[in-house]
mmCIF file of N, CA and C in Angstrom:
data_model
loop_
_atom_site.group_PDB
_atom_site.id
_atom_site.type_symbol
_atom_site.label_atom_id
_atom_site.label_comp_id
_atom_site.label_asym_id
_atom_site.label_seq_id
_atom_site.Cartn_x
_atom_site.Cartn_y
_atom_site.Cartn_z
ATOM 1 N N MET A 111 -8.829 -0.552 -5.336
ATOM 2 C CA MET A 111 -8.811 -1.899 -4.764
ATOM 3 C C MET A 111 -9.812 -2.762 -5.533
ATOM 4 N N THR A 112 -9.385 -3.933 -5.938
ATOM 5 C CA THR A 112 -10.241 -4.806 -6.728
ATOM 6 C C THR A 112 -10.493 -6.095 -5.977
ATOM 7 N N LYS A 113 -11.775 -6.478 -5.868
ATOM 8 C CA LYS A 113 -12.100 -7.733 -5.198
ATOM 9 C C LYS A 113 -12.097 -8.857 -6.216
ATOM 10 N N ASN A 114 -11.374 -9.904 -5.918
ATOM 11 C CA ASN A 114 -11.293 -11.042 -6.818
ATOM 12 C C ASN A 114 -12.393 -12.050 -6.503
ATOM 13 N N PRO A 115 -12.760 -12.884 -7.483
ATOM 14 C CA PRO A 115 -13.825 -13.881 -7.263
ATOM 15 C C PRO A 115 -13.535 -14.804 -6.082
ATOM 16 N N ASP A 116 -12.261 -15.074 -5.819
ATOM 17 C CA ASP A 116 -11.936 -15.992 -4.721
ATOM 18 C C ASP A 116 -11.952 -15.297 -3.364
ATOM 19 N N GLY A 117 -12.286 -13.998 -3.364
ATOM 20 C CA GLY A 117 -12.421 -13.298 -2.096
ATOM 21 C C GLY A 117 -11.190 -12.509 -1.703
ATOM 22 N N SER A 118 -10.096 -12.718 -2.418
ATOM 23 C CA SER A 118 -8.897 -11.944 -2.106
ATOM 24 C C SER A 118 -9.029 -10.554 -2.703
ATOM 25 N N VAL A 119 -8.114 -9.698 -2.333
ATOM 26 C CA VAL A 119 -8.198 -8.309 -2.775
ATOM 27 C C VAL A 119 -6.898 -7.915 -3.462
ATOM 28 N N THR A 120 -7.036 -7.218 -4.582
ATOM 29 C CA THR A 120 -5.863 -6.761 -5.319
ATOM 30 C C THR A 120 -5.762 -5.251 -5.207
ATOM 31 N N LEU A 121 -4.588 -4.773 -4.815
ATOM 32 C CA LEU A 121 -4.369 -3.337 -4.732
ATOM 33 C C LEU A 121 -3.998 -2.809 -6.106
ATOM 34 N N THR A 122 -4.416 -1.591 -6.380
ATOM 35 C CA THR A 122 -3.955 -0.951 -7.604
ATOM 36 C C THR A 122 -2.503 -0.557 -7.418
ATOM 37 N N GLU A 123 -1.837 -0.254 -8.521
ATOM 38 C CA GLU A 123 -0.414 0.080 -8.450
ATOM 39 C C GLU A 123 -0.190 1.289 -7.559
ATOM 40 N N LYS A 124 -1.073 2.281 -7.672
ATOM 41 C CA LYS A 124 -0.913 3.503 -6.868
ATOM 42 C C LYS A 124 -1.083 3.199 -5.390
ATOM 43 N N GLU A 125 -2.098 2.418 -5.057
ATOM 44 C CA GLU A 125 -2.315 2.071 -3.650
ATOM 45 C C GLU A 125 -1.112 1.313 -3.097
ATOM 46 N N TYR A 126 -0.589 0.392 -3.907
ATOM 47 C CA TYR A 126 0.568 -0.397 -3.479
ATOM 48 C C TYR A 126 1.761 0.512 -3.231
ATOM 49 N N GLU A 127 1.994 1.450 -4.158
ATOM 50 C CA GLU A 127 3.111 2.389 -3.994
ATOM 51 C C GLU A 127 2.978 3.178 -2.704
ATOM 52 N N ARG A 128 1.762 3.657 -2.415
ATOM 53 C CA ARG A 128 1.552 4.455 -1.206
ATOM 54 C C ARG A 128 1.864 3.634 0.034
ATOM 55 N N ILE A 129 1.439 2.374 0.050
ATOM 56 C CA ILE A 129 1.693 1.520 1.210
ATOM 57 C C ILE A 129 3.189 1.292 1.370
ATOM 58 N N VAL A 130 3.870 1.004 0.257
ATOM 59 C CA VAL A 130 5.313 0.763 0.316
ATOM 60 C C VAL A 130 6.032 2.003 0.819
ATOM 61 N N LEU A 131 5.628 3.170 0.311
ATOM 62 C CA LEU A 131 6.261 4.415 0.744
ATOM 63 C C LEU A 131 6.020 4.650 2.226
ATOM 64 N N ARG A 132 4.807 4.360 2.687
ATOM 65 C CA ARG A 132 4.479 4.574 4.095
ATOM 66 C C ARG A 132 5.346 3.670 4.969
ATOM 67 N N ILE A 133 5.488 2.420 4.579
ATOM 68 C CA ILE A 133 6.305 1.487 5.353
ATOM 69 C C ILE A 133 7.754 1.956 5.363
ATOM 70 N N ALA A 134 8.253 2.370 4.201
ATOM 71 C CA ALA A 134 9.638 2.832 4.110
ATOM 72 C C ALA A 134 9.842 4.048 5.007
ATOM 73 N N CYS A 135 8.896 4.980 4.978
ATOM 74 C CA CYS A 135 9.009 6.186 5.801
ATOM 75 C C CYS A 135 9.013 5.810 7.280
ATOM 76 N N ASN A 136 8.157 4.880 7.665
ATOM 77 C CA ASN A 136 8.109 4.462 9.062
ATOM 78 C C ASN A 136 9.434 3.850 9.482
ATOM 79 N N GLU A 137 10.032 3.055 8.603
ATOM 80 C CA GLU A 137 11.281 2.383 8.957
ATOM 81 C C GLU A 137 12.404 3.385 9.131
ATOM 82 N N TYR A 138 12.365 4.467 8.364
ATOM 83 C CA TYR A 138 13.435 5.457 8.465
ATOM 84 C C TYR A 138 13.115 6.542 9.486
ATOM 85 N N GLY A 139 11.940 6.428 10.112
ATOM 86 C CA GLY A 139 11.605 7.362 11.175
ATOM 87 C C GLY A 139 11.083 8.691 10.678
ATOM 88 N N HIS A 140 10.724 8.763 9.403
ATOM 89 C CA HIS A 140 10.155 10.001 8.873
ATOM 90 C C HIS A 140 8.641 9.854 8.827
ATOM 91 N N THR A 141 7.943 10.947 9.083
ATOM 92 C CA THR A 141 6.492 10.927 8.950
ATOM 93 C C THR A 141 6.120 11.832 7.798
ATOM 94 N N GLU A 142 5.408 11.263 6.842
ATOM 95 C CA GLU A 142 5.022 12.030 5.666
ATOM 96 C C GLU A 142 3.534 11.863 5.447
ATOM 97 N N GLN A 143 2.827 12.951 5.355
ATOM 98 C CA GLN A 143 1.379 12.885 5.150
ATOM 99 C C GLN A 143 1.052 12.904 3.677
#
């Protein structure tokens, strides 16, 4: 995670992928650790 000068936060590609996968899994009703 990278903090930008304006105070916003940028996720790394890996972090973003994990979040997207987690959301997708939740939507399909699967739980994956």
